[in-house]
mmCIF file of C-alpha atoms and ligand atoms in Angstrom:
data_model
loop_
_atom_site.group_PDB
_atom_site.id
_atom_site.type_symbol
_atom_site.label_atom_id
_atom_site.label_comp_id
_atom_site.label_asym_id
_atom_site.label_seq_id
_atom_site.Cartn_x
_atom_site.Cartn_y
_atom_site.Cartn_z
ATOM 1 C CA UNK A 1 0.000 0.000 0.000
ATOM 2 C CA UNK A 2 1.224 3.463 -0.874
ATOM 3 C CA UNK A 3 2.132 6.032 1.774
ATOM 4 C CA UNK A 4 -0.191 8.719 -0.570
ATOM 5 C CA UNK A 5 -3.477 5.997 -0.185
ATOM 6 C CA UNK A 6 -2.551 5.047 3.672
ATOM 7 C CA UNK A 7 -2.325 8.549 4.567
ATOM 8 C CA UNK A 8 -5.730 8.953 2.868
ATOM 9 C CA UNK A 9 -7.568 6.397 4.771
ATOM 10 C CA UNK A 10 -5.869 7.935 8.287
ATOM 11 C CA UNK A 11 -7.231 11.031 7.173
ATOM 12 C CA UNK A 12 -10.966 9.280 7.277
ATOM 13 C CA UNK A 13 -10.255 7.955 10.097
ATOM 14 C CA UNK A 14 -9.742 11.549 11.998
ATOM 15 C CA UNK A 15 -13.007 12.375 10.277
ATOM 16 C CA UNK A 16 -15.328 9.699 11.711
ATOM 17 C CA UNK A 17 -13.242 10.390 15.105
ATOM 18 C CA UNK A 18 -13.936 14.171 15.093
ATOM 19 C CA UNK A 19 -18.028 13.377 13.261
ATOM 20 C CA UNK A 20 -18.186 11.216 16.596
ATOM 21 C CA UNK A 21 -16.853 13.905 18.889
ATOM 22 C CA UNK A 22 -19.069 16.587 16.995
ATOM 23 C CA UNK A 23 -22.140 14.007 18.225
ATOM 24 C CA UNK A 24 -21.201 13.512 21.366
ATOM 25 C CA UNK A 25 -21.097 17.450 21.745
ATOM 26 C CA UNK A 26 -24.687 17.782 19.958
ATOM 27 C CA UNK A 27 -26.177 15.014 22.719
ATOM 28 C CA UNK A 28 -23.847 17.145 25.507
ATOM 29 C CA UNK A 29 -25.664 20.133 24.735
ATOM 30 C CA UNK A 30 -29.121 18.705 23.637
ATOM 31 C CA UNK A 31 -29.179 17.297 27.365
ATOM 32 C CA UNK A 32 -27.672 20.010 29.405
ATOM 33 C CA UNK A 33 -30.371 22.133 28.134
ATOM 34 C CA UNK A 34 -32.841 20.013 28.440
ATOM 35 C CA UNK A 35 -32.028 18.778 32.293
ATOM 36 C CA UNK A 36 -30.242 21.710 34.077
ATOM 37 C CA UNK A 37 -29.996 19.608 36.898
ATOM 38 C CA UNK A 38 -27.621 16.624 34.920
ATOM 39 C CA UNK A 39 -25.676 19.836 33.766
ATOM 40 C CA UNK A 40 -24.297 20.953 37.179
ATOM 41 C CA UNK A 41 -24.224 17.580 38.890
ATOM 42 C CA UNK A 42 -22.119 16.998 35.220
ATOM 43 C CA UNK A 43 -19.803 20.104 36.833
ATOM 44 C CA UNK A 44 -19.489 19.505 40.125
ATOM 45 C CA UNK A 45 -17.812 16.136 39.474
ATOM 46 C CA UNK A 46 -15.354 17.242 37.101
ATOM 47 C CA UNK A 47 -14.544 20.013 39.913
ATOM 48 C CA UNK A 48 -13.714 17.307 42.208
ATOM 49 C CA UNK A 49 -11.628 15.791 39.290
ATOM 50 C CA UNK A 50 -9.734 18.657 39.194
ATOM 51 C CA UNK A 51 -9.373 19.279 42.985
ATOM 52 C CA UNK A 52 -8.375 15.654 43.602
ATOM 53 C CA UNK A 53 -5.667 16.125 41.187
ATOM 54 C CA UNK A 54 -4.451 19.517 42.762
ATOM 55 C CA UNK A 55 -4.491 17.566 46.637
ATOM 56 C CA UNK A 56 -2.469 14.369 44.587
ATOM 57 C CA UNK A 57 -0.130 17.415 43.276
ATOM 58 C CA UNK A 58 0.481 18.624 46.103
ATOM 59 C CA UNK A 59 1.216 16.113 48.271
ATOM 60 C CA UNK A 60 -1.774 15.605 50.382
ATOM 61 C CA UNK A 61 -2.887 12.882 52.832
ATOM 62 C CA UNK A 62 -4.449 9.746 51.488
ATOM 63 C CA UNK A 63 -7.109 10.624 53.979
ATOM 64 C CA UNK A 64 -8.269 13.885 52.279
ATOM 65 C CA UNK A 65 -7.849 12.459 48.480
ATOM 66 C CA UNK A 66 -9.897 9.348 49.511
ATOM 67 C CA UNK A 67 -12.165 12.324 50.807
ATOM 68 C CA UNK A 68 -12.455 13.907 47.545
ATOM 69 C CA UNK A 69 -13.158 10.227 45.526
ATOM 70 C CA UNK A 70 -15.877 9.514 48.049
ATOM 71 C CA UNK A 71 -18.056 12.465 47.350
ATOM 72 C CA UNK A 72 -17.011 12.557 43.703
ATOM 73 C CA UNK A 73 -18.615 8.746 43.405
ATOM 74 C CA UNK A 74 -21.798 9.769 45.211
ATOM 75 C CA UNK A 75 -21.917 12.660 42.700
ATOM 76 C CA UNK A 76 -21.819 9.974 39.489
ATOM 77 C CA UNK A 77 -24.093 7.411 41.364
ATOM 78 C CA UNK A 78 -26.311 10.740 41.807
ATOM 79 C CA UNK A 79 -26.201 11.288 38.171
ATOM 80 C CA UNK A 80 -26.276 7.852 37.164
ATOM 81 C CA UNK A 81 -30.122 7.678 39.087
ATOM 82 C CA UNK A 82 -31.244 11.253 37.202
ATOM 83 C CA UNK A 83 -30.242 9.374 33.708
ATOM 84 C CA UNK A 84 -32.508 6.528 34.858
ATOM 85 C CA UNK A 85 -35.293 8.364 36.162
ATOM 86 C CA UNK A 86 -35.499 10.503 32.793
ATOM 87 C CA UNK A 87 -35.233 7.281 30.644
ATOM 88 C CA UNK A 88 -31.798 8.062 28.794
ATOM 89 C CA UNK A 89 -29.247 5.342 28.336
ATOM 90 C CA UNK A 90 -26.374 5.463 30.764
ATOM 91 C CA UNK A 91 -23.935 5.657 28.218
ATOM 92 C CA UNK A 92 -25.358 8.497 25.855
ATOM 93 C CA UNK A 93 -23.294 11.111 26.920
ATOM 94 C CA UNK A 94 -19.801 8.692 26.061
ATOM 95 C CA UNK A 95 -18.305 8.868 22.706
ATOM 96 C CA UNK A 96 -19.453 6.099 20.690
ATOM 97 C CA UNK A 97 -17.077 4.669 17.793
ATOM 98 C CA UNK A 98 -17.539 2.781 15.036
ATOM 99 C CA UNK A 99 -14.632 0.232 16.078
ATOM 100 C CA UNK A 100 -15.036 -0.324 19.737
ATOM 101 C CA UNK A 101 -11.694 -2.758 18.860
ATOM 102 C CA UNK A 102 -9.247 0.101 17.947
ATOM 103 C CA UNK A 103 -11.441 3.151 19.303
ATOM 104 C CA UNK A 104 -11.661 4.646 15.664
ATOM 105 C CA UNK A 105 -7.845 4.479 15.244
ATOM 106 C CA UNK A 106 -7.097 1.744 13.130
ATOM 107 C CA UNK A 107 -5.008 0.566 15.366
ATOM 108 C CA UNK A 108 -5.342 -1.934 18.177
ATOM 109 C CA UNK A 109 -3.081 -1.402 21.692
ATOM 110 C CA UNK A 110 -0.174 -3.869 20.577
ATOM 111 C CA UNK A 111 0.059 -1.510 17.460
ATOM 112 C CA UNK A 112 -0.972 -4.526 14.853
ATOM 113 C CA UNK A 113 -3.450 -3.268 12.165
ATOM 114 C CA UNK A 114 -7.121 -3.576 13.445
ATOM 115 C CA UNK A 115 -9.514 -5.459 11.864
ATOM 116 C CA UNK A 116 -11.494 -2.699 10.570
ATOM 117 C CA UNK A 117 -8.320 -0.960 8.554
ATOM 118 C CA UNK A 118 -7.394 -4.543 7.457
ATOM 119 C CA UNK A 119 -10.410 -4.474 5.723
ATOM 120 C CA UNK A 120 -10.771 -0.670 5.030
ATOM 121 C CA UNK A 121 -7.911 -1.614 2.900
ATOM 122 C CA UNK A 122 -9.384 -4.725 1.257
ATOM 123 C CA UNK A 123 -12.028 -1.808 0.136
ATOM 124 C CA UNK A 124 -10.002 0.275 -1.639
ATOM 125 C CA UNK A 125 -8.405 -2.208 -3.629
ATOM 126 C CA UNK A 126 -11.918 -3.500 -4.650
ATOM 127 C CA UNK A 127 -13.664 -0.482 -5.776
ATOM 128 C CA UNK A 128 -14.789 -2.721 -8.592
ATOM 129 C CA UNK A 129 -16.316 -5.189 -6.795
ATOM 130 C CA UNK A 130 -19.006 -2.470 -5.766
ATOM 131 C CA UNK A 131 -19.186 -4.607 -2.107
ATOM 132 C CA UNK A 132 -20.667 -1.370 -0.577
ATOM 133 C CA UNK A 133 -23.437 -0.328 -2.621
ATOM 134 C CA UNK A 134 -24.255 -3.933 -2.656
ATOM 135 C CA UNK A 135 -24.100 -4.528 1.463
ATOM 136 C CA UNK A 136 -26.089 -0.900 1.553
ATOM 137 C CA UNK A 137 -29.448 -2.913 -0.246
ATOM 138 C CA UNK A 138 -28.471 -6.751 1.242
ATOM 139 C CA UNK A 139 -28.989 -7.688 3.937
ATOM 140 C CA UNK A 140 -30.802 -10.264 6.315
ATOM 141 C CA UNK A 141 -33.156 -7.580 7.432
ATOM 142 C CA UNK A 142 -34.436 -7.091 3.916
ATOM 143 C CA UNK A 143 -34.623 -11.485 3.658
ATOM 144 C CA UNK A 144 -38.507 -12.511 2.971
ATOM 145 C CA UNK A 145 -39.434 -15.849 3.191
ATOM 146 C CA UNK A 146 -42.604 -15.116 1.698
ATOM 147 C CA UNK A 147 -41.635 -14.383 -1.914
ATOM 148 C CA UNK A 148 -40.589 -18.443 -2.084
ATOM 149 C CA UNK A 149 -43.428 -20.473 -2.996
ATOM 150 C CA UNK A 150 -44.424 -23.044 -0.290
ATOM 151 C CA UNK A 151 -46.026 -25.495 -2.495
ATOM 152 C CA UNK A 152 -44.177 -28.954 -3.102
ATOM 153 C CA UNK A 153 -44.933 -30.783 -6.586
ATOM 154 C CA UNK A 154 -43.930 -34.214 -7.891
ATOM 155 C CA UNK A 155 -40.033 -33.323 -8.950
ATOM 156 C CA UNK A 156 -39.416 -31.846 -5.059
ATOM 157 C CA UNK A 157 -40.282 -32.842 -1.908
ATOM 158 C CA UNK A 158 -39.681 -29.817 0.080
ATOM 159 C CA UNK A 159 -41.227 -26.836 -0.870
ATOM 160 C CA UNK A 160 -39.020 -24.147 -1.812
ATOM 161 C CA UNK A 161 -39.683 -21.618 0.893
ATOM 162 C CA UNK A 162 -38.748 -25.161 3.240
ATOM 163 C CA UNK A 163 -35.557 -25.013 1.431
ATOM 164 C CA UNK A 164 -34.615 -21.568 1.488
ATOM 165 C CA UNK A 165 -35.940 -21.939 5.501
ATOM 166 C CA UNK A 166 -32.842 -24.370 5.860
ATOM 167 C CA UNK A 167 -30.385 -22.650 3.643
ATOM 168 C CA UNK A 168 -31.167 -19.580 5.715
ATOM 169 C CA UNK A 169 -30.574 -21.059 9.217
ATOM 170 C CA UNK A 170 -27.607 -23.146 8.319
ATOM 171 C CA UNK A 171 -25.813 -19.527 6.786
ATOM 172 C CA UNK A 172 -26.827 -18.383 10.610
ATOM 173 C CA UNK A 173 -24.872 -21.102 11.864
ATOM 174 C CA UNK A 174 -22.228 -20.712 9.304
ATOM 175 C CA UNK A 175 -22.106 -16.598 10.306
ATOM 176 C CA UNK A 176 -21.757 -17.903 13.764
ATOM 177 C CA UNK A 177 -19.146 -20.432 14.105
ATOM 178 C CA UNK A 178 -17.402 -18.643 11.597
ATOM 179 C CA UNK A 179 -14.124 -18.507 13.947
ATOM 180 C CA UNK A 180 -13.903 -22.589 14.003
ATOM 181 C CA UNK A 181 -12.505 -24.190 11.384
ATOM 182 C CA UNK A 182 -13.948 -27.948 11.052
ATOM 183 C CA UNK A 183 -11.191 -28.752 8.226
ATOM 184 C CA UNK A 184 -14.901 -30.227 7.097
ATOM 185 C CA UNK A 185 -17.497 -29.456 4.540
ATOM 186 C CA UNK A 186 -18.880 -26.761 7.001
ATOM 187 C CA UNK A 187 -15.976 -24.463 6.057
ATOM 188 C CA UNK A 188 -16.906 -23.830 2.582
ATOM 189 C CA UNK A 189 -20.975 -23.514 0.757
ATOM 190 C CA UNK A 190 -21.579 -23.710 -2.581
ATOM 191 C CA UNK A 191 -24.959 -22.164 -3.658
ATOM 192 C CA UNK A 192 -26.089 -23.968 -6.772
ATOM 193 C CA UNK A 193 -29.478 -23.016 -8.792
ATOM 194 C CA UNK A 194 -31.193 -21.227 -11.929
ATOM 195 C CA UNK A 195 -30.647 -16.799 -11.936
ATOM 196 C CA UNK A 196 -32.799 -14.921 -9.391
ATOM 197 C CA UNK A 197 -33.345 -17.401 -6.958
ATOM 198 C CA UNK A 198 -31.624 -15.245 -3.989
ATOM 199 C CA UNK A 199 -28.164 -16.714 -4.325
ATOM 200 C CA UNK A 200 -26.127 -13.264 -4.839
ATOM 201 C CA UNK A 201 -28.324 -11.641 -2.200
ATOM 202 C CA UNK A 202 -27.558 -14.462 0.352
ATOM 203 C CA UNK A 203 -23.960 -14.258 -0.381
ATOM 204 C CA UNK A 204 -24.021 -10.745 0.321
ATOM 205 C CA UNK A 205 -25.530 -10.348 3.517
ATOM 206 C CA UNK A 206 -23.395 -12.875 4.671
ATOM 207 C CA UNK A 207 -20.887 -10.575 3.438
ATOM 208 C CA UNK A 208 -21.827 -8.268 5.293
ATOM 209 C CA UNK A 209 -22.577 -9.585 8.673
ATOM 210 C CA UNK A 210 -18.957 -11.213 8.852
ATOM 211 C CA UNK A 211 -17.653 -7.733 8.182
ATOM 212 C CA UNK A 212 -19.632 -6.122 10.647
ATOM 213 C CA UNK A 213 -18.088 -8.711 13.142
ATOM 214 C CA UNK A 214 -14.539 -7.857 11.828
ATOM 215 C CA UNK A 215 -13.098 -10.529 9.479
ATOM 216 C CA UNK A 216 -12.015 -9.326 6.176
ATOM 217 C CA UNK A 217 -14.005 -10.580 2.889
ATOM 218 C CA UNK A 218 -13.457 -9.905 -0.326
ATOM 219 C CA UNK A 219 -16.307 -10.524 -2.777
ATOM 220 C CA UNK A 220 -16.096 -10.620 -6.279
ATOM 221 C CA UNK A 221 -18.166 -12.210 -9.410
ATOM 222 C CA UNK A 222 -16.123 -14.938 -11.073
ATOM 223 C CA UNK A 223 -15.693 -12.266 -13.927
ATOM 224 C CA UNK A 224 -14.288 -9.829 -11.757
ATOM 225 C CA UNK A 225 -11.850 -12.346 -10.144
ATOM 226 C CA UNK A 226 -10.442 -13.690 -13.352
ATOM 227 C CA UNK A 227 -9.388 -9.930 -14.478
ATOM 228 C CA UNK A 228 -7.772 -9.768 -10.762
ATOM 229 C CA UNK A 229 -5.783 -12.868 -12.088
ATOM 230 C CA UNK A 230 -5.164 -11.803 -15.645
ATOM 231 C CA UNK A 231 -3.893 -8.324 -14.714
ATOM 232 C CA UNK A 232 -1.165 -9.991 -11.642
ATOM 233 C CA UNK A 233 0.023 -12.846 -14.082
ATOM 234 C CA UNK A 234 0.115 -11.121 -17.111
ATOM 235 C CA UNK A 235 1.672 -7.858 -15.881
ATOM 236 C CA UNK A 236 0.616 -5.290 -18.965
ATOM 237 C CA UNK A 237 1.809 -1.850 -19.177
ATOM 238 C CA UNK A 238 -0.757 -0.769 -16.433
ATOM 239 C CA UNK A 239 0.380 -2.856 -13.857
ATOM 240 C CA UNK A 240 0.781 -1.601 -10.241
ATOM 241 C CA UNK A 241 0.908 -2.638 -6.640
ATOM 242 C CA UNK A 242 -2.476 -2.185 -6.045
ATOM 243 C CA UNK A 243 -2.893 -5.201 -9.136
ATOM 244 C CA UNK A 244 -0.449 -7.231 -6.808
ATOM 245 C CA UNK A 245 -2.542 -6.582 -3.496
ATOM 246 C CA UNK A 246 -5.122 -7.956 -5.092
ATOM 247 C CA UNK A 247 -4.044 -10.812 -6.397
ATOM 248 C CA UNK A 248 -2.828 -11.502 -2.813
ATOM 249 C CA UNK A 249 -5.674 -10.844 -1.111
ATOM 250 C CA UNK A 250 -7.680 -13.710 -2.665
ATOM 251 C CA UNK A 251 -4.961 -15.538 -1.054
ATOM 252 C CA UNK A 252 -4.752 -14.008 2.453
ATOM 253 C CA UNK A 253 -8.856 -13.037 3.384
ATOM 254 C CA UNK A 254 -10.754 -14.179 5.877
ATOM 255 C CA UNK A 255 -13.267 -15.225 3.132
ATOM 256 C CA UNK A 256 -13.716 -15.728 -0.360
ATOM 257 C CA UNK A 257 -17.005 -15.195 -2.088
ATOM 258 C CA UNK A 258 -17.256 -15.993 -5.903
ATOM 259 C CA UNK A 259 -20.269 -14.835 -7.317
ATOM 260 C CA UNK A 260 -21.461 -16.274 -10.469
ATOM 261 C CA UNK A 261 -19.386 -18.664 -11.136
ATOM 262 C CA UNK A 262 -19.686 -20.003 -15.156
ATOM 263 C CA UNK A 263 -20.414 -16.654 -16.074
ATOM 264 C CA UNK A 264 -17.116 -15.553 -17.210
ATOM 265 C CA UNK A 265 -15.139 -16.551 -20.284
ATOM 266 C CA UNK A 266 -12.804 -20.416 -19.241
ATOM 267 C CA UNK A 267 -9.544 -20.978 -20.512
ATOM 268 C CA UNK A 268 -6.947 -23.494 -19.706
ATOM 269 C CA UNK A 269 -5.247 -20.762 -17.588
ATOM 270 C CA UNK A 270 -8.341 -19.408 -15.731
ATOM 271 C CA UNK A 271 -9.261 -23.107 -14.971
ATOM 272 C CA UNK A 272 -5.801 -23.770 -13.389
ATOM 273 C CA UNK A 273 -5.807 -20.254 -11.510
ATOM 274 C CA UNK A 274 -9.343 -20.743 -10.348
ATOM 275 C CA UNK A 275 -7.925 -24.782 -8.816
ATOM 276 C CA UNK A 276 -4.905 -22.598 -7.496
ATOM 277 C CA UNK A 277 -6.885 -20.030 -5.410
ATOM 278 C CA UNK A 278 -9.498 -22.470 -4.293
ATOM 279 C CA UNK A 279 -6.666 -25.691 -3.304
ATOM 280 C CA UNK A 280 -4.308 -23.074 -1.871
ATOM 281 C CA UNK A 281 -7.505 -21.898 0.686
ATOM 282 C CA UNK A 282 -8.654 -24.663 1.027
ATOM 283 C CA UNK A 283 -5.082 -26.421 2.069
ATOM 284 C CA UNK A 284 -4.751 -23.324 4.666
ATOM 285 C CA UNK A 285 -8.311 -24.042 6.116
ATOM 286 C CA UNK A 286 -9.079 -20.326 4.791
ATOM 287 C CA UNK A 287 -13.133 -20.472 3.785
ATOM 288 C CA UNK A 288 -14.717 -19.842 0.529
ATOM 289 C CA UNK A 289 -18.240 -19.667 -0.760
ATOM 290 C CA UNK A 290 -19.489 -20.068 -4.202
ATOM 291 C CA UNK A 291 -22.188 -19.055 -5.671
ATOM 292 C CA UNK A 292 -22.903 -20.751 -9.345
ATOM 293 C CA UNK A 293 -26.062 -21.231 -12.249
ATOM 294 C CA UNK A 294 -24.373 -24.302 -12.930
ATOM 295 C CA UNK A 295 -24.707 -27.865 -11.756
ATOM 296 C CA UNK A 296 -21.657 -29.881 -10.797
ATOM 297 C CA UNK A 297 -21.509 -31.728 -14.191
ATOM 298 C CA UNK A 298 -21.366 -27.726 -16.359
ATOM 299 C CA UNK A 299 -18.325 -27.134 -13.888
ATOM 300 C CA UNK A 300 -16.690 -30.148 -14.625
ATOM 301 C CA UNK A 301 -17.222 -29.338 -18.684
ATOM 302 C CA UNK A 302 -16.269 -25.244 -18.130
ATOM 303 C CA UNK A 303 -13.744 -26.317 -15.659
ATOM 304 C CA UNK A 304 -11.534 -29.268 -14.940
ATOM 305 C CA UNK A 305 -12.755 -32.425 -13.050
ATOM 306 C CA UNK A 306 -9.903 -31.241 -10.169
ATOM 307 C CA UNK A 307 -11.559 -28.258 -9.391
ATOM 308 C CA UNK A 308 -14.883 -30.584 -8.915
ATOM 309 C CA UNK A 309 -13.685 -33.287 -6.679
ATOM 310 C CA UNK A 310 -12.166 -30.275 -4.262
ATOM 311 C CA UNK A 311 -15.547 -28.621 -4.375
ATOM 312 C CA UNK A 312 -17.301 -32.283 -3.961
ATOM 313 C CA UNK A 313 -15.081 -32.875 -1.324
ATOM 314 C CA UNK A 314 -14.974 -29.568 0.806
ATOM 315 C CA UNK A 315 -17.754 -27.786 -0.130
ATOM 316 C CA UNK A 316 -21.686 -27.918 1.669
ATOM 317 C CA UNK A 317 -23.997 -28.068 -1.390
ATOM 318 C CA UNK A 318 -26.844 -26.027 -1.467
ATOM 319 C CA UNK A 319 -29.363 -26.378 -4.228
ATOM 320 C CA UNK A 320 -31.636 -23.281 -4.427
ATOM 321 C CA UNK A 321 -35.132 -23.854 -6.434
ATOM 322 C CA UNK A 322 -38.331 -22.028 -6.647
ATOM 323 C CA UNK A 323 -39.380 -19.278 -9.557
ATOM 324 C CA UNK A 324 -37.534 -16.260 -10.326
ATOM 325 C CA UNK A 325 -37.562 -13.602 -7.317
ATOM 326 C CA UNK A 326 -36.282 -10.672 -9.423
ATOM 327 C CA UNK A 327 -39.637 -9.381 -10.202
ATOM 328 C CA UNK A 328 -41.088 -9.679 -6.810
HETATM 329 ZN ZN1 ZN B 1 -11.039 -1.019 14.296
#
């Protein structure tokens, strides 16, 4: 990452630390104003701050500072009951961040790289994925069971809003023991089934919930991925570090989402990368989910039958039926 792009990103950091400081000011005042009585008891303990500090200063008994602390703790157990008593949440006059992790920094205590810039960083490199204006429309909030049909005919025996029931609560599960790693098929899903059947949606608010619990994802449609490749390997004129990052960051994510897989144009090389990125996660226990139109038997013709026995053999299948939701 370039120092120009790095320094960027701190810089939006400050921001959302001084947007959250220009809140907390907003509720400060909103309250003060509102409760004259929270406003003083709000001064009078931050006079005792200061005159406990002065009596530590200046050398004064334990007696007299322990004093000081006493009535300063009555004071914010005094407050404390007036927040109560008026209904507003004990914490609403603290500064709130959106990383409690690094407190807005980007950084955690030990000085490593917090989550949160791990994957601010992911971001930038994948403006062409378009994750956020995707995760802004998808997510489990928006997810209707209702639009699948709940009648069963002679070809299936569960109906598909039965199937999309169980789809749905095993991606719950998957969301929540996302942190174990079974070295099973439970590490890796593989959404299979005919256009507009929910498949990208799914795969995006799972997107999204794992990044709103801090592991870095990187989602991109097979088409997408294959130019990630193409530009790394074949170096053109154009080429740049950020081209590099990415290439590496398939590698190195927390997960790996292909969407649309058999969309985009298979060659001999893009069917060996594709066995590459998937055999190289899979051998480091690093978790993928695939979304696909096809059936196993089209990705063994697009692709090679490698790429289908690791699938067969480390991926939970997930066959998505029903009519076409796109209208709905
Ligand atoms: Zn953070």
């Amino acid at each position: 990452m370039n120092k120009e792009k790095m320094r960027k990103i701190m810089l939006e950091y400050q921001y959302r630390r001084d947007r959250h400081q220009d809140l907390l000011d907003e509720r400060v005042g909103e309250i003060y104003k509102k409760y004259p009585n929270i406003k003083s008891i709000s001064e009078e303990i931050r006079k005792m701050g200061l005159k406990m500090t002065k009596l530590v200063i200046s050398g004064a008994s334990e007696e007299d500072i322990s004093n000081i602390s006493r009535q300063q703790n009555e004071l914010i157990n005094r407050k404390n009951e007036l927040f109560i008593e008026n209904n507003i949440p004990l914490d609403y006059l603290e500064l709130k961040y959106e990383c409690e992790n690094c407190k807005d920094t980007g950084f955690l205590e030990n000085g490593k790289r917090c989550n949160c810039l791990r994957q601010r960083m992911l971001n930038d490199s994948y403006v062409m994925s378009n994750l956020e204006e995707i995760l802004s429309m998808d997510n489990f909030e928006n997810f209707n069971l209702d639009l699948f049909s709940d009648k069963v005919t002679e070809e299936i025996t569960v109906s598909p809003r039965e199937n999309m029931k169980t789809i749905f609560m095993d991606t719950q599960n998957y969301i929540f023991n996302f942190d174990k790693k079974e070295g099973s098929k439970k590490d890796n899903l593989l959404f299979s089934g005919d256009p507009g059947l929910g498949k990208t949606f799914l795969c995006s608010c799972i997107a999204k919930d794992l990044l709103d619990k801090g592991y870095t994802v990187i989602y991109q449609t097979a088409f997408n991925l294959m130019e990630v490749i193409e530009r790394y390997k074949f170096k053109t004129e154009t080429f740049s570090y950020l081209d590099e990052e990415n290439y590496n960051n398939l590698f190195t994510c927390d997960l790996l989402i292909i969407d649309d897989l058999g969309t985009e144009m298979v060659n001999s090389f893009t069917a060996s990368e594709l066995f590459n990125i998937i055999n190289s996660r899979l051998n480091a226990r690093k978790k993928i989910i695939i979304s696909t139109n096809l059936g196993l038997s089209e990705i063994r013709n697009s692709y090679t039958d490698r790429i289908v026995s690791r699938i067969v053999g480390n991926f939970q299948m997930y066959q998505f039926y029903g009519s076409d939701l796109r209208f709905k």
